[in-house]
CSV table of C-alpha atoms in Angstrom, one decimal:
chain,number,residue,atom,x,y,z
A,1,MET,CA,121.7,82.5,140.7
A,2,THR,CA,119.9,81.9,137.4
A,3,VAL,CA,119.2,85.1,135.4
A,4,SER,CA,115.6,85.4,134.3
A,5,ASP,CA,114.8,85.3,130.6
A,6,PHE,CA,113.0,88.6,131.1
A,7,ARG,CA,116.2,90.3,132.1
A,8,LEU,CA,118.3,88.5,129.5
A,9,THR,CA,116.0,89.7,126.8
A,10,SER,CA,116.8,93.3,127.6
A,11,LEU,CA,120.5,92.5,127.7
A,12,VAL,CA,120.4,90.9,124.3
A,13,ARG,CA,118.4,93.8,122.9
A,14,ARG,CA,121.2,96.1,124.1
A,15,LEU,CA,123.8,94.1,122.3
A,16,VAL,CA,121.7,94.3,119.1
A,17,VAL,CA,121.3,98.0,119.4
A,18,GLN,CA,125.0,98.5,120.2
A,19,MET,CA,125.9,96.9,116.9
A,20,ASN,CA,123.6,99.4,115.2
A,21,PHE,CA,121.2,96.8,114.0
A,22,ASN,CA,117.6,98.1,113.7
A,23,SER,CA,115.9,96.4,116.7
A,24,ASN,CA,112.5,97.4,115.3
A,25,LEU,CA,112.9,94.8,112.5
A,26,LEU,CA,113.7,92.0,114.9
A,27,ASN,CA,111.8,90.0,117.5
A,28,ILE,CA,114.2,89.5,120.3
A,29,SER,CA,113.5,87.1,123.1
A,30,VAL,CA,115.3,84.7,125.4
A,31,ILE,CA,113.8,81.3,126.0
A,32,ASN,CA,115.4,79.0,128.6
A,33,GLY,CA,118.5,81.1,128.5
A,34,VAL,CA,118.8,80.8,124.7
A,35,ALA,CA,118.6,84.0,122.8
A,36,TYR,CA,116.1,84.0,119.9
A,37,LEU,CA,116.3,86.5,117.1
A,38,LYS,CA,113.8,86.5,114.3
A,39,GLY,CA,113.2,89.0,111.5
A,40,GLU,CA,115.4,91.2,109.3
A,41,ILE,CA,118.9,92.4,109.8
A,42,GLU,CA,119.4,96.0,108.8
A,43,LYS,CA,122.2,98.3,109.9
A,44,ASN,CA,121.3,101.9,110.7
A,45,ASP,CA,124.5,103.5,111.5
A,46,PRO,CA,125.7,106.6,109.6
A,47,THR,CA,129.0,104.9,108.5
A,48,ILE,CA,127.2,102.3,106.5
A,49,ARG,CA,124.8,104.8,105.0
A,50,LYS,CA,127.8,107.1,104.1
A,51,LEU,CA,129.4,104.1,102.3
A,52,LYS,CA,126.3,103.9,100.1
A,53,LYS,CA,125.9,107.5,99.5
A,54,LYS,CA,129.3,109.2,99.3
A,55,TYR,CA,131.6,106.9,97.6
A,56,LYS,CA,131.4,106.1,93.9
A,57,PHE,CA,131.7,102.3,94.2
A,58,SER,CA,130.2,100.2,91.4
A,59,ASP,CA,127.1,98.2,92.5
A,60,LYS,CA,129.2,95.0,92.6
A,61,VAL,CA,131.9,96.5,94.8
A,62,LEU,CA,129.4,98.3,97.1
A,63,ASP,CA,127.5,95.0,97.4
A,64,LYS,CA,130.6,93.2,98.4
A,65,LYS,CA,131.7,95.9,100.9
A,66,LEU,CA,128.2,95.9,102.5
A,67,ALA,CA,128.1,92.2,102.7
A,68,GLN,CA,131.5,92.3,104.5
A,69,GLU,CA,130.3,94.9,106.9
A,70,TYR,CA,127.2,92.9,107.7
A,71,LYS,CA,129.0,89.7,108.1
A,72,ALA,CA,131.6,91.2,110.5
A,73,GLY,CA,128.7,92.8,112.4
A,74,LEU,CA,126.8,89.6,112.7
A,75,LYS,CA,129.9,87.7,113.8
A,76,MET,CA,130.6,90.2,116.5
A,77,LEU,CA,127.0,90.3,117.6
A,78,ASP,CA,126.9,86.5,117.8
A,79,ARG,CA,130.1,86.5,119.8
A,80,ASN,CA,128.8,89.2,122.2
A,81,ILE,CA,125.6,87.3,122.8
A,82,VAL,CA,127.2,84.0,123.4
A,83,ARG,CA,129.6,85.5,125.9
A,84,ALA,CA,126.9,87.4,127.8
A,85,PRO,CA,126.5,86.0,131.3
A,86,GLY,CA,123.5,83.8,131.6
A,87,ILE,CA,123.1,83.1,127.8
A,88,ARG,CA,123.5,79.5,126.8
A,89,GLY,CA,123.2,79.8,123.0
A,90,VAL,CA,121.5,81.7,120.2
A,91,VAL,CA,118.9,80.7,117.7
A,92,TYR,CA,118.6,82.8,114.6
A,93,GLN,CA,115.7,82.9,112.1
A,94,LEU,CA,116.7,85.8,109.9
A,95,LYS,CA,115.1,86.6,106.5
A,96,ASN,CA,118.3,87.7,104.8
A,97,TRP,CA,121.2,86.0,106.6
A,98,GLU,CA,121.9,82.5,107.8
A,99,LYS,CA,124.5,81.1,110.2
A,100,LYS,CA,126.0,77.8,108.9
A,101,ALA,CA,128.1,75.6,111.0
A,102,GLY,CA,131.6,75.6,109.6
A,103,THR,CA,131.2,78.4,107.0
A,104,GLY,CA,129.7,81.1,109.3
A,105,TRP,CA,127.4,83.8,108.1
A,106,ILE,CA,125.9,83.5,104.6
A,107,ARG,CA,123.6,86.0,102.9
A,108,LYS,CA,120.5,84.4,101.6
A,109,SER,CA,120.0,86.5,98.5
A,110,THR,CA,122.6,88.4,96.6
A,111,ARG,CA,120.8,91.7,95.9
A,112,GLY,CA,118.6,94.0,98.0
A,113,SER,CA,119.1,92.1,101.3
A,114,THR,CA,121.4,94.5,102.9
B,1,MET,CA,131.3,109.9,130.1
B,2,LYS,CA,131.3,112.9,132.4
B,3,GLU,CA,128.1,114.1,134.1
B,4,ILE,CA,126.4,115.5,131.1
B,5,PHE,CA,125.1,118.7,132.5
B,6,THR,CA,128.6,119.9,133.0
B,7,ILE,CA,129.3,119.7,129.3
B,8,HIS,CA,128.0,122.3,127.0
B,9,LYS,CA,131.0,123.4,125.2
B,10,ASN,CA,129.2,124.5,122.0
B,11,LEU,CA,126.4,126.3,123.7
B,12,LEU,CA,128.3,129.6,124.0
B,13,SER,CA,130.4,129.2,120.9
B,14,GLY,CA,127.5,128.4,118.6
B,15,VAL,CA,125.3,125.4,118.3
B,16,GLU,CA,124.0,126.8,115.1
B,17,SER,CA,127.4,126.7,113.4
B,18,LEU,CA,127.7,123.1,114.7
B,19,ALA,CA,124.3,122.4,113.1
B,20,SER,CA,125.5,123.7,109.8
B,21,GLU,CA,128.4,121.2,109.9
B,22,TYR,CA,125.9,118.4,110.4
B,23,ILE,CA,123.0,119.2,108.2
B,24,ASP,CA,124.2,117.7,104.9
B,25,ASP,CA,125.1,114.4,106.5
B,26,VAL,CA,121.8,114.3,108.3
B,27,PHE,CA,119.9,114.9,105.0
B,28,ASP,CA,121.9,112.2,103.2
B,29,TYR,CA,121.3,109.8,106.1
B,30,TYR,CA,117.6,110.1,106.1
B,31,ASN,CA,117.2,110.3,102.3
B,32,SER,CA,119.2,107.1,102.0
B,33,PHE,CA,116.3,105.2,103.6
B,34,LEU,CA,113.9,106.5,100.9
B,35,GLU,CA,116.4,105.7,98.1
B,36,GLU,CA,116.4,102.1,99.4
B,37,GLY,CA,112.6,102.1,99.3
B,38,LYS,CA,112.3,102.1,103.0
B,39,PRO,CA,109.9,105.0,103.9
B,40,TYR,CA,109.6,104.2,107.6
B,41,PRO,CA,107.2,106.6,109.3
B,42,ASP,CA,109.9,108.3,111.5
B,43,ILE,CA,112.2,108.7,108.5
B,44,LEU,CA,109.4,110.6,106.7
B,45,TYR,CA,108.6,112.6,109.8
B,46,ASN,CA,112.2,113.6,110.3
B,47,LEU,CA,112.6,114.6,106.6
B,48,ILE,CA,109.4,116.7,106.8
B,49,ILE,CA,110.9,118.5,109.8
B,50,LEU,CA,114.2,119.1,108.0
B,51,TYR,CA,112.4,120.5,105.0
B,52,LEU,CA,110.3,122.7,107.2
B,53,TRP,CA,113.5,124.1,108.6
B,54,LEU,CA,114.8,124.7,105.1
B,55,ASP,CA,111.3,126.0,104.0
B,56,LYS,CA,111.1,123.6,101.0
B,57,LYS,CA,107.3,123.4,100.7
B,58,GLU,CA,107.2,121.1,97.6
B,59,LYS,CA,108.7,118.2,99.4
B,60,ILE,CA,106.7,118.6,102.6
B,61,SER,CA,103.2,117.9,101.2
B,62,SER,CA,104.2,114.7,99.3
B,63,TYR,CA,106.1,113.3,102.3
B,64,LEU,CA,103.2,114.2,104.6
B,65,SER,CA,100.6,112.4,102.5
B,66,LYS,CA,102.9,109.3,102.4
B,67,LEU,CA,103.4,109.5,106.2
B,68,LEU,CA,99.7,109.6,106.8
B,69,GLN,CA,98.7,106.9,104.4
B,70,LYS,CA,99.3,104.2,107.0
B,71,ASN,CA,100.0,106.1,110.2
B,72,ASN,CA,97.0,108.4,110.6
B,73,HIS,CA,96.3,107.5,114.2
B,74,TYR,CA,99.6,108.7,115.9
B,75,SER,CA,99.1,112.0,117.6
B,76,LYS,CA,102.7,113.0,116.8
B,77,TYR,CA,102.0,112.7,113.0
B,78,LEU,CA,98.6,114.3,113.3
B,79,ASN,CA,100.0,117.3,115.1
B,80,LEU,CA,102.5,117.7,112.3
B,81,LYS,CA,99.7,117.7,109.8
B,82,LYS,CA,97.7,120.2,111.8
B,83,TYR,CA,100.8,122.5,112.0
B,84,ILE,CA,101.4,122.3,108.3
B,85,LYS,CA,97.8,122.8,107.3
B,86,ASN,CA,97.1,125.7,109.7
B,87,GLN,CA,100.4,127.0,110.9
B,88,SER,CA,98.3,127.8,114.0
B,89,SER,CA,99.6,130.0,116.8
B,90,LYS,CA,98.9,127.3,119.3
B,91,PHE,CA,101.8,125.3,117.9
B,92,LYS,CA,104.2,127.9,119.0
B,93,LEU,CA,106.6,126.9,121.7
B,94,PRO,CA,106.4,128.4,125.2
B,95,SER,CA,107.4,132.0,126.0
B,96,LYS,CA,109.5,131.4,129.1
B,97,ILE,CA,111.3,129.0,131.3
B,98,ASN,CA,109.2,128.7,134.5
B,99,LYS,CA,110.7,128.8,138.0
B,100,LYS,CA,110.4,125.1,138.6
B,101,ILE,CA,112.3,124.2,135.5
B,102,LYS,CA,114.9,127.0,136.1
B,103,LYS,CA,115.9,125.2,139.3
B,104,GLU,CA,116.7,122.0,137.3
B,105,ILE,CA,119.1,123.4,134.8
B,106,PRO,CA,122.7,124.8,135.3
B,107,LYS,CA,123.0,128.5,136.1
B,108,LYS,CA,125.2,129.1,133.0
B,109,VAL,CA,122.6,127.6,130.7
B,110,TYR,CA,119.9,129.7,132.2
B,111,GLU,CA,122.0,132.9,131.9
B,112,PHE,CA,122.6,132.0,128.2
B,113,TYR,CA,118.9,131.6,127.7
B,114,LEU,CA,118.2,135.0,129.3
B,115,GLU,CA,120.8,136.7,127.1
B,116,ASN,CA,119.2,135.1,124.0
B,117,LYS,CA,115.6,135.0,125.1
B,118,GLU,CA,114.1,136.5,121.9
B,119,LYS,CA,115.7,133.8,119.8
B,120,PHE,CA,114.2,130.9,121.8
B,121,ASP,CA,110.7,132.1,122.9
B,122,GLU,CA,107.5,131.4,121.0
B,123,ARG,CA,109.1,129.9,118.0
B,124,PRO,CA,107.4,127.3,115.7
B,125,PHE,CA,107.5,123.8,117.2
B,126,PHE,CA,109.5,122.2,114.3
B,127,ILE,CA,112.6,124.1,115.4
B,128,LYS,CA,112.9,122.1,118.6
B,129,GLU,CA,112.2,118.9,116.6
B,130,PHE,CA,115.0,119.9,114.2
B,131,TYR,CA,117.6,120.1,117.0
B,132,ASN,CA,116.4,116.8,118.4
B,133,ILE,CA,116.9,115.2,115.0
B,134,LEU,CA,120.5,116.5,114.9
B,135,GLY,CA,121.0,115.3,118.5
B,136,ASP,CA,119.8,111.8,117.5
B,137,TYR,CA,122.1,111.8,114.5
B,138,ALA,CA,125.1,112.9,116.6
B,139,ARG,CA,124.2,110.2,119.2
B,140,PHE,CA,124.0,107.5,116.4
B,141,SER,CA,127.4,108.7,115.3
B,142,ASN,CA,128.8,108.2,118.8
B,143,ARG,CA,129.3,112.0,119.3
B,144,ASN,CA,127.4,112.3,122.5
B,145,GLU,CA,128.8,115.7,123.5
B,146,ASP,CA,127.5,117.2,120.3
B,147,ALA,CA,124.2,115.3,120.8
B,148,PHE,CA,123.8,116.9,124.2
B,149,ASP,CA,124.4,120.4,122.9
B,150,PHE,CA,121.7,119.9,120.3
B,151,TYR,CA,119.3,118.4,122.8
B,152,LEU,CA,120.0,121.3,125.2
B,153,PHE,CA,119.3,123.8,122.4
B,154,SER,CA,116.1,122.0,121.6
B,155,PHE,CA,115.1,122.3,125.2
B,156,LEU,CA,115.8,126.1,125.2
B,157,TYR,CA,113.1,126.3,122.5
B,158,SER,CA,110.7,123.8,123.9
B,159,LYS,CA,111.2,124.3,127.7
B,160,ASN,CA,110.2,120.7,127.9
B,161,ILE,CA,112.4,119.3,130.7
B,162,SER,CA,110.8,115.8,130.4
B,163,GLU,CA,112.1,115.6,126.8
B,164,LEU,CA,115.5,116.9,127.8
B,165,TYR,CA,115.8,114.2,130.6
B,166,LYS,CA,114.7,111.6,128.1
B,167,ASN,CA,117.4,112.7,125.6
B,168,ILE,CA,120.1,112.8,128.3
B,169,GLY,CA,119.0,109.3,129.4
B,170,ALA,CA,119.3,108.1,125.8
B,171,CYS,CA,122.9,109.5,125.6
B,172,TYR,CA,123.9,107.7,128.8
B,173,ASN,CA,122.1,104.6,127.6
B,174,SER,CA,124.1,104.5,124.4
B,175,GLU,CA,127.3,104.9,126.5
B,176,ASN,CA,126.1,101.8,128.5
B,177,ASP,CA,126.0,104.0,131.7
B,178,LEU,CA,122.8,102.3,132.9
B,179,GLU,CA,122.7,103.9,136.3
B,180,ARG,CA,122.7,107.4,134.9
B,181,ALA,CA,120.3,106.4,132.1
B,182,TYR,CA,118.0,105.0,134.7
B,183,LYS,CA,118.1,108.2,136.7
B,184,TYR,CA,117.3,110.5,133.8
B,185,PHE,CA,114.6,108.3,132.2
B,186,LYS,CA,113.0,108.1,135.6
B,187,LYS,CA,113.0,111.9,135.9
B,188,SER,CA,111.6,112.2,132.4
B,189,ILE,CA,108.7,109.8,133.2
B,190,LYS,CA,107.9,111.6,136.5
B,191,LYS,CA,107.8,114.9,134.7
B,192,ASN,CA,105.4,113.8,132.0
B,193,ASN,CA,103.3,111.5,134.2
B,194,GLY,CA,104.2,108.4,132.2
B,195,GLN,CA,102.6,109.6,129.0
B,196,ASP,CA,105.5,108.8,126.6
B,197,SER,CA,105.4,105.1,125.7
B,198,ASP,CA,108.9,105.2,124.0
B,199,THR,CA,110.5,106.4,127.2
B,200,LEU,CA,108.6,103.9,129.3
B,201,LEU,CA,109.7,101.0,127.0
B,202,GLU,CA,113.3,102.0,127.0
B,203,PHE,CA,113.1,102.5,130.8
B,204,SER,CA,111.6,99.0,131.3
B,205,HIS,CA,114.6,97.5,129.5
B,206,ILE,CA,117.1,99.4,131.6
B,207,CYS,CA,115.2,98.5,134.8
B,208,ALA,CA,115.3,94.8,133.7
B,209,GLU,CA,119.0,94.9,133.1
B,210,LEU,CA,119.6,96.6,136.5
B,211,ASN,CA,117.6,93.8,138.1
B,212,LYS,CA,114.7,96.1,139.0
B,213,GLU,CA,112.2,93.8,137.4
B,214,LYS,CA,109.1,95.0,139.3
B,215,GLU,CA,109.8,98.6,138.1
B,216,ALA,CA,110.2,97.2,134.6
B,217,LEU,CA,106.9,95.5,134.9
B,218,SER,CA,105.2,98.6,136.2
B,219,SER,CA,106.4,100.6,133.2
B,220,LEU,CA,105.2,98.0,130.8
B,221,LEU,CA,101.8,97.9,132.5
B,222,THR,CA,101.5,101.7,132.2
B,223,ILE,CA,102.2,101.4,128.4
B,224,HIS,CA,99.7,98.6,128.1
B,225,LYS,CA,97.1,100.6,130.0
B,226,ASN,CA,97.5,103.6,127.7
B,227,ASN,CA,97.7,101.6,124.6
B,228,PRO,CA,96.9,97.8,124.8
B,229,HIS,CA,97.8,97.3,121.1
B,230,TYR,CA,101.6,96.7,121.3
B,231,PRO,CA,102.2,93.0,121.0
B,232,ASP,CA,105.8,93.4,122.2
B,233,VAL,CA,104.7,95.0,125.4
B,234,SER,CA,102.0,92.3,126.0
B,235,TYR,CA,104.6,89.6,125.3
B,236,ARG,CA,107.1,91.1,127.7
B,237,ILE,CA,104.5,91.3,130.4
B,238,GLY,CA,103.6,87.7,129.8
B,239,LYS,CA,107.3,86.8,129.9
B,240,TYR,CA,107.7,88.5,133.3
B,241,TYR,CA,104.8,86.5,134.7
B,242,LEU,CA,106.1,83.2,133.2
B,243,ASP,CA,109.5,83.7,134.8
B,244,LYS,CA,107.7,84.2,138.1
B,245,SER,CA,105.5,81.1,137.4
B,246,GLU,CA,102.3,83.2,137.5
B,247,ILE,CA,100.9,81.1,134.7
B,248,GLU,CA,97.4,82.4,134.4
B,249,LYS,CA,98.6,86.0,134.0
B,250,ALA,CA,101.3,84.9,131.6
B,251,LYS,CA,98.8,83.1,129.5
B,252,LEU,CA,96.5,86.1,129.4
B,253,PHE,CA,99.2,88.5,128.2
B,254,PHE,CA,100.5,86.0,125.6
B,255,GLU,CA,97.0,85.7,124.3
B,256,LYS,CA,96.8,89.5,124.0
B,257,ALA,CA,100.1,89.6,122.0
B,258,LEU,CA,98.9,86.8,119.7
B,259,ASP,CA,95.4,88.4,119.1
B,260,ILE,CA,97.3,91.4,117.6
B,261,ASN,CA,100.0,89.3,115.9
B,262,PRO,CA,99.3,85.6,115.4
B,263,ASN,CA,102.7,85.1,113.9
B,264,TYR,CA,104.6,86.3,117.0
B,265,SER,CA,106.9,83.4,117.2
B,266,ALA,CA,108.3,83.8,120.7
B,267,ALA,CA,104.8,84.4,122.1
B,268,ASN,CA,103.6,81.2,120.3
B,269,ILE,CA,106.4,79.2,121.7
B,270,ASP,CA,105.8,80.3,125.3
B,271,TYR,CA,102.0,80.0,124.9
B,272,PHE,CA,102.3,76.5,123.5
B,273,TYR,CA,104.5,75.6,126.5
B,274,ILE,CA,101.9,76.7,128.9
B,275,LEU,CA,99.2,74.7,127.2
B,276,LEU,CA,101.4,71.6,127.1
B,277,LYS,CA,102.3,72.0,130.7
B,278,GLU,CA,98.6,72.2,131.5
B,279,ASN,CA,98.2,69.0,129.4
B,280,ASN,CA,95.4,71.0,127.8
B,281,LYS,CA,94.8,68.9,124.6
B,282,LYS,CA,91.6,70.7,123.7
B,283,GLU,CA,93.1,74.2,123.9
B,284,ILE,CA,96.1,73.0,121.9
B,285,ILE,CA,93.9,71.8,119.1
B,286,GLU,CA,92.1,75.2,119.1
B,287,PHE,CA,95.5,76.9,119.2
B,288,PHE,CA,96.6,74.9,116.1
B,289,LYS,CA,93.5,76.0,114.2
B,290,ARG,CA,94.3,79.7,114.8
B,291,LEU,CA,98.0,79.3,114.0
B,292,PRO,CA,99.1,80.0,110.4
B,293,ASP,CA,101.0,77.2,108.7
B,294,SER,CA,104.7,77.6,109.6
B,295,ARG,CA,107.8,76.0,110.8
B,296,ASP,CA,106.7,76.9,114.4
B,297,LYS,CA,103.4,75.0,113.8
B,298,ASP,CA,105.2,71.9,112.5
B,299,ILE,CA,107.5,71.9,115.5
B,300,PHE,CA,104.6,72.3,118.0
B,301,GLU,CA,102.9,69.4,116.2
B,302,PHE,CA,106.0,67.3,116.7
B,303,PHE,CA,105.8,67.8,120.5
B,304,TYR,CA,102.0,67.4,120.5
B,305,THR,CA,102.2,64.1,118.6
B,306,LEU,CA,104.9,62.9,121.0
B,307,GLN,CA,102.7,63.7,124.0
B,308,PHE,CA,99.2,62.9,122.8
B,309,SER,CA,98.9,60.8,119.6
B,310,LYS,CA,102.2,58.8,119.8
B,311,ASN,CA,102.2,58.5,116.1
B,312,PHE,CA,106.0,58.3,115.9
B,313,ASP,CA,106.1,58.1,112.1
B,314,LYS,CA,104.6,61.6,112.0
B,315,SER,CA,106.8,62.8,114.9
B,316,PHE,CA,110.0,61.6,113.1
B,317,ASP,CA,108.9,63.1,109.7
B,318,ILE,CA,108.6,66.5,111.3
B,319,PHE,CA,111.8,66.0,113.3
B,320,LYS,CA,113.9,65.4,110.2
B,321,LYS,CA,112.2,68.1,108.1
B,322,TYR,CA,114.2,70.9,109.7
B,323,ASP,CA,118.0,70.6,109.7
B,324,ASP,CA,118.6,72.9,112.6
B,325,PHE,CA,115.8,71.5,114.9
B,326,MET,CA,118.1,69.0,116.6
B,327,GLU,CA,120.7,71.6,117.1
B,328,GLN,CA,118.2,73.8,118.8
B,329,ILE,CA,117.2,70.9,121.0
B,330,PHE,CA,120.9,70.4,121.9
B,331,ILE,CA,121.5,73.9,122.9
B,332,GLY,CA,118.4,73.9,125.2
B,333,PHE,CA,116.0,76.1,123.3
B,334,TRP,CA,113.1,73.6,123.7
B,335,ASN,CA,114.0,72.4,127.2
B,336,HIS,CA,110.9,73.7,128.9
B,337,ILE,CA,108.7,72.0,126.3
B,338,ILE,CA,110.6,68.7,126.4
B,339,ASN,CA,110.4,68.8,130.2
B,340,SER,CA,106.6,68.9,129.9
B,341,ILE,CA,106.4,65.7,127.9
B,342,ASP,CA,105.9,62.4,129.8
B,343,GLU,CA,109.1,60.5,130.3
B,344,LYS,CA,107.6,57.2,129.0
B,345,ASN,CA,106.6,58.9,125.7
B,346,LYS,CA,110.1,60.2,125.2
B,347,ILE,CA,111.5,56.7,125.9
B,348,LYS,CA,109.1,55.1,123.4
B,349,PHE,CA,110.1,57.6,120.7
B,350,LEU,CA,113.8,57.0,121.3
B,351,ASN,CA,113.1,53.2,121.1
B,352,TYR,CA,111.2,53.8,117.9
B,353,ILE,CA,114.2,55.6,116.4
B,354,GLU,CA,116.6,52.9,117.6
B,355,ASP,CA,114.5,50.0,116.4
B,356,ASN,CA,114.1,51.5,112.9
B,357,ASN,CA,117.8,52.7,112.7
B,358,LEU,CA,116.7,56.2,111.9
B,359,LEU,CA,119.7,58.0,113.5
B,360,SER,CA,123.4,57.1,113.7
B,361,ILE,CA,124.4,55.7,117.1
B,362,ASP,CA,126.3,58.9,118.0
B,363,LYS,CA,123.3,61.1,117.2
B,364,LEU,CA,120.9,58.8,119.0
B,365,ASN,CA,123.1,58.8,122.1
B,366,GLN,CA,123.3,62.5,122.1
B,367,PHE,CA,119.6,62.8,121.6
B,368,LYS,CA,118.9,60.3,124.4
B,369,GLU,CA,121.1,62.3,126.7
B,370,VAL,CA,119.3,65.6,125.9
B,371,LEU,CA,115.8,64.2,126.0
B,372,LEU,CA,116.1,62.1,129.2
B,373,LYS,CA,118.5,64.1,131.3
B,374,LEU,CA,116.7,67.4,131.4
């Protein structure tokens, strides 16, 4: 039985929230079984915010660490969505990150996007 | 996760001491949003509550004016303003747990309340908000047992069983225990007569996942009735009707979403699909006039040109403008729209590409397969 886009949208939203991405900054929909995420990627979980606040990293090191965290989070999110039953693929239109065939996730600007 | 009402390990040993372990982290967490220049309304609200709890007046007034600059029509924020300006007695929390509510909570919890009644009764409202904020933070940190204790403490101040059920539902929801989340959200909605849009929205998602789509729709319609200005809610209602092929209703709700947010991409895609399916050239032209210039508009024009003007030069110009458009076609994102285009137009477009050698043979064959075998 085909799963409705209506139902799949709620499933994809759960996967986004599970990864601690701020779902309020994203439009999440499913169209023809293809997940569609448009907007901004921002992580809300305390671990990431502690990283920013508590450790005395230089800006460059912090930036690199955050980019790694986001990249890993996006990779896992993408994998979870693609594996979800009923989902045929994902289309991303994100302000601050881009998924490139071959190279994976790339941040669009170097500062201020995470 | 165990049935949550059986867990209240900190209640007797001291939720307040648990709170003191959390408070610095919670402050750092919310302040970090402001430091990044992200003064989201709920962040400001929560910080004001935290500062009320600490009695730091100088921070409170500046955050309050920031909060109300753009959000002066939300009753939650206006109530906070009233409280801060008047400290009125009517903002005090209730003086006792009534009999009906007593029946819904565990005996141990009620006994604890009776032993500490003077601590919990008729206190200022921000105290219950304070414990809710700690509960939310514990939940975000995947410490749901602590979260529940904070929520339960908040309840003992507020006596608001609907809010307690909502918070328990949220704990189960974050544990992916959808059946229990459903049960508690449903209880919460029943207790407050469906007045809390946030709970209804979360409930609608849980219902949808549990394949209770009619119940999901009913929640969304309740939110829409109380406040018709949420584009996401209108869009989801439209989406429900579209899935059920109730096209007129779907169209109406997509229009409502787009009236509020003309850039709502998913709503634009589904709305354009309906117009194309109706072969409604006149309405599509009107739709284009309202639509801001964007990638979406270009792509809709590609499909429109293919169906109506057959100016294949223009179609192909748009087609090659976006690198990932073909990939989106291949994975099926545009299937419903491609299906609405006449077969003979698609064949003519493919012939045009072939005759002018515009794509490699491999790409052309792939494209043919997608366009003609839907």
